[in-house]
Amino acid sequence: MRAFKTALVALTLATPLRAEVAIQEVVSPKGITAWLVEEHSIPFTAIEIWFKGGARLDEPGKRGAINLMAGLLEEGAAGLNAQEFATAREELSASFGYTVFDDTLVVSARFLTENQDEAIELLRTSLLEPDFNPDAIERVRGQVESIIRSNEKSPNDIASETLNRMAWGDHPYATPRVGTLETVAGITRDDLIKAKANTLTLDRIYVGAVGDISPEKLGEVIDTLLGSLPEVGPDLPEQAVYGLPKGGETVVPFDTPQSVALFAHEGIARDDPDFFPAYVLNQVLGGSGLGSTLMDEVREKRGLTYGVSSFLAPRDQGALIMGQVASANERIGEAIAVIRDVWADMAENGVTEQQLENAKTFLTGAYPLRFDGNGTIAEIMVGMQAEDLPIDYIATRNDKVNAVTMEDIKRVAKRILRPDDLHFVVVGEPVGVGLGQ
């Protein structure tokens, strides 16, 4: 097992860094569209498949069913039990992954050219013929329940679950995609079959492939893998309705010397015309690196934390702009006050010319470093399709960053930074915080 993983990692890292990626669109004989980057220097291919919908498609009262179903796809298929399936995969030096997010179910495959057909056939059985064996169901159910119990003791997870519940009300975004102990305990084999039928469908599918494979062969591969899936899945849930209280703090008591805080208000959608200025603005506010305004004010000048950050969180059916910080119980109140002041100042005054240029330099310089392997590039390509970005987006993305002006930043800062709306969820024993909530 370790040997084949090492081989795949070595092949991935052997791929040179590429800032320019030649993407071609491929349509399979059965009409499935994929984006492909041919790279024949190494006999290895990575395929990423996204099924939009993800954990949002859990049936009422069955929260966690899609997550549990995905965890079972590799636990036995087409008559092979879990151990036999794992052995067959290892003998092919292939790697398969199945991951559920709020908006997508992701299938990741890595395989050598010499084993391509056999690896694709094995992956096909997991997608089309999973056994959902009762022993495997109970084993994976136990693993999920262990994760849920662990999350219940994690301040970070408690903060995240509290904020999501308050922000999204009755929408699936409000509850953990792994489910609860009660819902997971009630999931049956029939629920898992239904979850698979609802999620793995052709109407919301996106495919990216990078490696030693021709367009013609990729068309055959994706038809073999996906051509027999149901054409259409159920409707998605209604748009999420944002509901965080305006301002203030919500405190969740937790016995710990250091409080954890998440802060948020309604954000900006990925397809909003102001998304790029907002992206650059956030880099100045609390984005990557030590040079952000929040890091400077909260950590460097006052020593209130080891780290503070902000980020845009645009989901398909609701968006937040949010951040996180941790500090000693006695000092978290001061950290919150500083964050509010920074938020208000940037909303009112925007950023300086130097801050804008530094943000552009960082964002454009870091972008090519993302293309560090076949698998990563496949992930980026499939994400571009899911976000309805053009096929030349990689070549034009830095131009969009560089085109952001001071006027853009000032306008967008006033629009999206709402200091009066910023709500904090604090988990710990904070001193003097949340007295009004």
XYZ file of C-alpha atoms in Angstrom:
437
model
C 0.000 0.000 0.000
C 2.737 2.397 1.003
C 4.758 1.494 -2.093
C 2.057 2.372 -4.597
C 1.155 5.582 -2.786
C 4.790 6.596 -2.852
C 4.922 5.881 -6.569
C 1.920 8.095 -7.270
C 3.227 10.935 -5.118
C 6.575 10.770 -6.888
C 4.884 10.929 -10.270
C 2.737 13.846 -9.181
C 5.652 15.866 -7.860
C 7.662 15.068 -10.958
C 5.216 17.136 -13.015
C 6.773 20.539 -13.711
C 5.190 23.771 -12.520
C 3.010 25.225 -15.234
C 1.539 28.721 -15.278
C 0.110 28.131 -18.762
C -2.267 25.223 -19.138
C -3.574 24.146 -22.541
C -7.117 22.957 -21.892
C -9.208 21.270 -24.563
C -12.872 20.380 -24.359
C -13.764 16.751 -24.991
C -17.258 15.405 -25.622
C -17.608 11.647 -25.225
C -19.599 9.491 -27.687
C -22.443 9.475 -25.132
C -22.349 13.269 -24.878
C -20.527 13.768 -21.561
C -18.287 16.856 -21.577
C -14.830 16.886 -19.983
C -11.871 19.270 -19.927
C -8.503 17.714 -20.702
C -4.844 18.684 -20.436
C -2.678 16.190 -22.272
C 0.671 15.528 -20.578
C 2.365 12.498 -22.084
C 5.798 12.864 -20.500
C 4.769 10.679 -17.565
C 2.628 7.501 -17.919
C 0.057 8.661 -15.399
C -3.406 10.275 -15.454
C -5.528 12.088 -12.871
C -9.291 12.394 -13.269
C -11.578 14.547 -11.099
C -15.351 14.151 -11.259
C -17.707 16.519 -9.448
C -21.397 15.834 -8.899
C -23.031 19.142 -7.991
C -25.580 18.917 -5.254
C -23.433 17.112 -2.684
C -24.706 16.865 0.861
C -27.510 19.331 0.100
C -29.413 16.409 -1.450
C -29.874 14.492 1.814
C -33.505 13.461 2.222
C -35.444 15.041 5.151
C -34.547 13.250 8.382
C -31.639 11.453 6.686
C -28.866 13.994 7.233
C -25.536 12.239 6.746
C -26.833 9.607 4.308
C -24.846 10.944 1.328
C -21.685 11.216 3.428
C -22.150 7.641 4.685
C -22.913 6.427 1.153
C -19.724 8.006 -0.204
C -17.724 6.376 2.560
C -19.015 2.983 1.440
C -18.272 3.236 -2.286
C -14.839 1.702 -1.787
C -15.961 -0.790 0.855
C -17.002 -3.520 -1.516
C -18.402 -3.620 -5.051
C -19.374 -6.141 -7.720
C -18.894 -9.050 -5.349
C -15.492 -7.951 -4.011
C -15.516 -7.280 -0.296
C -13.702 -4.266 1.144
C -10.377 -6.076 1.558
C -10.552 -7.659 -1.887
C -11.408 -4.306 -3.469
C -8.491 -2.615 -1.688
C -6.120 -5.386 -2.763
C -7.248 -5.120 -6.393
C -6.721 -1.358 -6.329
C -3.274 -1.655 -4.775
C -2.202 -4.258 -7.317
C -3.063 -1.726 -10.027
C -1.123 1.046 -8.237
C -4.290 3.132 -8.513
C -5.746 5.634 -6.072
C -9.459 6.446 -5.684
C -11.065 9.029 -3.413
C -14.704 9.906 -2.649
C -15.378 13.113 -0.718
C -18.611 14.925 0.114
C -18.896 18.691 0.533
C -21.935 20.900 1.026
C -22.276 21.549 -2.721
C -20.475 18.645 -4.390
C -19.579 14.979 -4.228
C -16.040 14.571 -5.554
C -14.543 11.433 -7.090
C -10.757 11.522 -7.570
C -8.860 8.850 -9.506
C -5.145 8.445 -10.214
C -3.825 5.562 -12.324
C -0.888 4.450 -14.444
C -1.245 4.206 -18.213
C -0.275 0.527 -18.251
C -3.170 -0.279 -15.884
C -5.626 2.279 -17.231
C -8.398 -0.025 -18.449
C -8.285 -2.259 -15.380
C -8.250 0.719 -12.995
C -11.191 2.376 -14.761
C -13.173 -0.858 -14.637
C -12.541 -1.212 -10.900
C -13.540 2.414 -10.304
C -16.663 1.858 -12.410
C -17.798 -0.976 -10.157
C -17.532 1.259 -7.098
C -19.697 3.940 -8.724
C -22.264 1.679 -10.377
C -22.233 -1.573 -8.379
C -21.457 -0.814 -4.713
C -22.590 -3.681 -2.497
C -23.506 -1.667 0.629
C -22.777 -4.833 2.561
C -24.354 -4.794 6.070
C -20.994 -5.425 7.771
C -19.398 -2.590 5.827
C -22.319 -0.279 6.611
C -21.936 -0.867 10.351
C -18.159 -0.454 10.195
C -18.321 2.872 8.340
C -21.304 4.019 10.425
C -19.135 3.472 13.507
C -16.340 5.560 11.962
C -18.761 8.407 11.202
C -20.214 8.273 14.718
C -16.686 8.505 16.112
C -16.100 11.643 14.005
C -19.353 13.179 15.259
C -18.402 12.508 18.910
C -14.973 14.021 18.311
C -16.526 17.122 16.702
C -18.724 17.570 19.762
C -15.537 18.096 21.832
C -13.796 20.428 19.388
C -14.197 24.195 20.008
C -13.588 24.888 16.323
C -16.277 22.445 15.206
C -18.710 23.682 17.858
C -18.193 27.257 16.646
C -18.667 26.251 13.014
C -21.813 24.248 13.681
C -23.287 27.023 15.835
C -22.606 29.725 13.253
C -23.983 27.632 10.379
C -27.128 26.783 12.333
C -27.742 30.440 13.094
C -26.872 31.624 9.577
C -28.868 29.149 7.505
C -31.973 28.141 9.446
C -33.772 25.220 7.795
C -31.395 24.828 4.853
C -29.040 21.793 4.775
C -26.116 24.249 5.142
C -27.292 24.700 8.739
C -26.370 21.192 9.841
C -23.189 19.109 9.554
C -23.016 17.030 6.395
C -21.790 14.055 8.444
C -25.180 14.094 10.171
C -25.915 13.672 13.859
C -25.721 10.589 16.067
C -29.502 10.305 15.797
C -29.792 10.664 12.013
C -26.790 8.450 11.244
C -28.125 5.716 13.530
C -31.384 5.696 11.551
C -29.916 5.407 8.047
C -30.785 2.114 6.362
C -29.320 0.306 3.363
C -32.317 1.484 1.304
C -31.496 5.080 2.326
C -27.958 4.617 1.013
C -29.230 3.260 -2.303
C -31.549 6.270 -2.566
C -28.739 8.658 -1.639
C -26.578 7.243 -4.432
C -29.411 7.461 -6.964
C -30.085 11.098 -5.983
C -26.452 12.201 -6.068
C -24.586 10.349 -8.819
C -26.481 11.646 -11.852
C -25.472 13.024 -15.232
C -27.329 16.332 -15.147
C -24.938 18.039 -12.711
C -21.651 16.362 -13.581
C -18.256 17.986 -14.299
C -15.083 16.167 -15.391
C -11.437 17.231 -15.551
C -8.519 15.042 -16.655
C -4.776 15.641 -16.828
C -2.114 13.246 -17.986
C -1.155 10.549 -20.424
C -4.470 10.151 -22.181
C -5.776 11.220 -25.600
C -9.117 12.970 -26.171
C -10.469 9.835 -27.868
C -9.412 7.583 -24.998
C -10.788 10.003 -22.410
C -14.147 9.902 -24.200
C -14.157 6.100 -23.918
C -13.098 6.234 -20.278
C -15.791 8.653 -19.106
C -18.476 6.744 -21.000
C -17.332 3.532 -19.311
C -17.252 5.201 -15.923
C -20.341 7.367 -16.086
C -22.451 6.507 -19.121
C -24.846 4.244 -17.225
C -25.657 6.671 -14.423
C -29.193 8.103 -14.152
C -29.757 11.076 -16.426
C -31.463 13.383 -13.909
C -31.392 13.851 -10.146
C -33.934 15.466 -7.808
C -34.362 19.227 -7.543
C -31.905 21.078 -5.338
C -33.163 22.703 -2.117
C -34.476 26.251 -2.236
C -31.980 29.115 -1.878
C -30.705 29.406 1.690
C -32.137 32.292 3.715
C -29.471 34.183 5.684
C -30.324 34.663 9.336
C -27.358 35.641 11.539
C -28.235 38.306 14.125
C -26.948 41.788 13.324
C -23.867 42.487 15.409
C -23.228 41.137 18.902
C -21.797 37.867 20.083
C -23.140 34.406 20.807
C -21.177 32.599 23.506
C -21.085 28.815 23.765
C -19.619 27.909 27.186
C -16.711 25.476 26.923
C -14.072 24.667 29.524
C -10.854 25.840 27.882
C -8.235 28.526 28.654
C -8.436 29.878 25.086
C -11.603 30.961 23.334
C -12.210 30.302 19.646
C -14.266 32.797 17.659
C -15.799 32.741 14.191
C -17.198 35.978 12.822
C -19.363 36.545 9.762
C -22.070 38.393 7.942
C -23.697 37.908 4.554
C -21.156 37.788 1.717
C -20.889 37.958 -2.039
C -21.738 35.312 -4.653
C -19.022 33.834 -6.857
C -20.739 35.082 -10.027
C -21.203 38.640 -8.720
C -19.491 41.246 -10.957
C -17.752 42.608 -7.854
C -16.265 39.260 -6.842
C -12.718 40.020 -8.012
C -12.485 43.380 -6.194
C -13.922 41.621 -3.134
C -11.304 38.882 -3.461
C -8.469 41.423 -3.584
C -10.036 43.441 -0.747
C -10.151 40.351 1.452
C -6.466 39.693 0.795
C -5.714 43.082 2.363
C -8.217 42.567 5.170
C -7.281 39.104 6.396
C -6.161 36.923 3.529
C -3.137 34.685 3.200
C 0.179 35.653 4.704
C 1.374 37.692 7.653
C 0.882 41.072 6.000
C -2.892 41.389 6.269
C -4.443 44.247 8.201
C -6.067 41.944 10.740
C -2.778 40.131 11.390
C -1.000 43.442 11.749
C -3.511 44.964 14.161
C -4.512 41.908 16.212
C -1.287 39.911 16.318
C 1.696 42.117 15.509
C 0.715 45.327 17.293
C -1.179 43.871 20.244
C -0.110 40.240 20.590
C -3.675 39.061 21.070
C -3.427 35.891 18.983
C -1.139 33.627 17.001
C -3.400 33.917 13.971
C -6.444 35.737 12.613
C -7.839 35.566 9.118
C -10.801 36.422 6.945
C -12.132 34.768 3.813
C -14.961 34.806 1.295
C -17.243 31.781 1.635
C -19.495 31.704 -1.447
C -21.559 28.520 -1.563
C -23.948 27.730 -4.379
C -27.028 28.774 -2.386
C -25.723 31.336 0.078
C -22.592 33.378 0.769
C -20.750 34.667 3.819
C -17.700 36.802 4.405
C -16.184 35.447 7.568
C -13.082 34.971 9.663
C -11.597 33.244 12.672
C -9.454 34.063 15.669
C -8.424 32.413 18.937
C -7.198 34.148 22.066
C -6.954 33.728 25.835
C -10.323 33.982 27.570
C -9.231 37.237 29.217
C -8.171 38.828 25.895
C -10.702 37.580 23.323
C -12.920 40.583 24.043
C -10.111 42.965 23.068
C -9.409 40.919 19.921
C -13.081 41.151 18.921
C -13.075 44.928 19.479
C -9.988 45.352 17.278
C -11.493 43.213 14.508
C -14.666 45.324 14.583
C -12.583 48.508 14.331
C -10.574 47.166 11.384
C -13.791 46.068 9.647
C -15.358 49.510 10.124
C -12.248 51.433 9.081
C -11.810 49.445 5.863
C -15.512 49.802 5.034
C -15.200 53.564 5.435
C -11.747 54.254 4.019
C -10.838 51.311 1.796
C -7.133 50.467 1.496
C -3.940 52.317 0.602
C -2.272 52.233 -2.812
C 0.590 50.207 -1.328
C -1.758 47.669 0.254
C -3.541 47.204 -3.060
C -0.295 46.688 -4.954
C 1.009 44.258 -2.328
C -2.208 42.248 -2.546
C -2.028 42.075 -6.340
C 1.620 41.029 -6.238
C 0.872 38.248 -3.753
C -2.241 36.944 -5.517
C -0.745 36.937 -9.016
C 2.604 35.558 -7.861
C 1.066 32.736 -5.853
C -1.345 31.646 -8.581
C 1.111 29.652 -10.781
C 2.274 27.743 -7.703
C -1.131 26.077 -7.503
C -0.396 24.108 -10.677
C 1.956 21.667 -9.039
C 0.686 18.328 -10.292
C -1.752 16.504 -12.516
C -4.264 15.972 -9.739
C -4.232 19.600 -8.655
C -4.698 20.852 -12.196
C -7.592 18.439 -12.726
C -9.199 19.768 -9.527
C -8.795 23.368 -10.695
C -10.294 22.576 -14.117
C -13.329 20.809 -12.741
C -13.880 23.641 -10.265
C -13.775 26.138 -13.125
C -16.516 24.242 -14.930
C -18.652 23.998 -11.811
C -18.348 27.760 -11.313
C -19.196 28.397 -14.975
C -15.842 30.025 -15.653
C -14.539 30.183 -19.248
C -12.029 27.640 -20.530
C -9.375 30.391 -20.819
C -9.852 31.501 -17.210
C -6.382 30.346 -16.098
C -4.746 32.550 -18.723
C -6.868 35.596 -17.876
C -7.255 35.287 -14.103
C -4.212 37.398 -13.178
C -5.334 40.102 -15.599
C -8.609 40.309 -13.679
C -6.699 40.716 -10.410
C -4.430 43.396 -11.875
C -7.439 45.269 -13.294
C -8.844 45.984 -9.804
C -8.559 49.718 -9.046
C -8.612 51.816 -5.897
C -12.084 53.003 -6.905
C -13.237 49.379 -7.192
C -11.884 48.584 -3.746
C -13.482 51.615 -2.132
C -16.851 50.905 -3.730
C -16.818 47.219 -2.844
C -15.546 47.809 0.687
C -18.529 50.029 1.383
C -20.820 47.467 -0.194
C -19.701 44.176 1.355
C -18.098 45.117 4.707
C -20.918 45.724 7.165
C -19.419 46.272 10.620
C -22.846 46.674 12.240
C -23.861 43.242 10.922
C -20.704 41.387 11.980
C -21.677 38.645 14.426
C -19.240 36.633 16.549
C -19.722 33.066 17.768
C -17.336 32.510 20.679
C -16.646 29.077 22.168
C -14.849 29.092 25.507
C -15.053 30.995 28.787
C -14.575 34.539 27.455
C -14.400 37.371 29.960
C -16.804 40.267 29.345
C -18.057 38.973 25.985
C -21.631 38.393 24.882
C -23.294 40.011 27.858
C -26.006 41.405 25.619
C -26.840 38.108 23.887
